[in-house]
Amino acid sequence: MSASEKAKAKTEQTVGKVEKEVGRAVGNERVAAEGESKEAKGDLRSAKEKSKDAFKN
């Protein structure tokens, strides 16, 4: 996994998780949904990079 892609994935996961929890805490479903979406995007980016690494070997 390239370092920059790994960093992007972790950032998206973290920002998404925080945004999701803040949205839930204040009762804003739109913000919570956006956060969940960002978190999922980070998860997918991470999975993509891991699969690329698996096929390299």
C-alpha positions as MATLAB code, in Angstrom:
seq = 'MSASEKAKAKTEQTVGKVEKEVGRAVGNERVAAEGESKEAKGDLRSAKEKSKDAFKN';
ca = [
       0.000    0.000    0.000;
       1.493    3.319   -0.977;
       2.017    5.673    1.897;
      -0.043    8.486    0.410;
      -3.024    6.236   -0.329;
      -2.802    4.711    3.132;
      -2.802    8.197    4.664;
      -5.808    9.237    2.546;
      -7.707    6.135    3.633;
      -6.998    6.704    7.327;
      -7.892   10.387    7.042;
     -11.205    9.615    5.342;
     -11.999    6.962    7.932;
     -11.200    9.247   10.851;
     -12.966   12.331    9.485;
     -15.974   10.227    8.576;
     -16.172    8.631   11.988;
     -15.945   11.994   13.764;
     -18.488   13.592   11.436;
     -20.873   10.665   11.902;
     -20.680   10.834   15.687;
     -21.058   14.620   15.781;
     -24.101   14.386   13.515;
     -25.679   11.788   15.748;
     -24.855   13.753   18.896;
     -26.576   16.906   17.668;
     -29.397   15.032   15.948;
     -28.436   16.011   12.404;
     -29.066   12.943   10.261;
     -27.630   14.533    7.097;
     -24.259   15.149    8.732;
     -24.292   11.662   10.237;
     -25.009   10.140    6.820;
     -22.244   12.156    5.164;
     -19.820   11.013    7.844;
     -20.823    7.407    7.363;
     -20.295    7.811    3.629;
     -16.795    9.249    4.099;
     -15.898    6.472    6.516;
     -17.058    3.841    4.016;
     -15.076    5.525    1.241;
     -11.944    5.319    3.411;
     -12.641    1.647    4.112;
     -12.973    0.943    0.395;
      -9.771    2.829   -0.427;
      -7.923    0.806    2.207;
      -9.327   -2.485    0.901;
      -8.377   -1.553   -2.671;
      -4.781   -0.858   -1.693;
      -4.556   -4.084    0.320;
      -5.809   -6.096   -2.642;
      -3.275   -4.408   -4.916;
      -0.531   -5.391   -2.477;
      -1.785   -8.981   -2.364;
      -1.525   -9.341   -6.143;
       1.997   -7.888   -6.238;
       3.380  -10.838   -4.310;
];
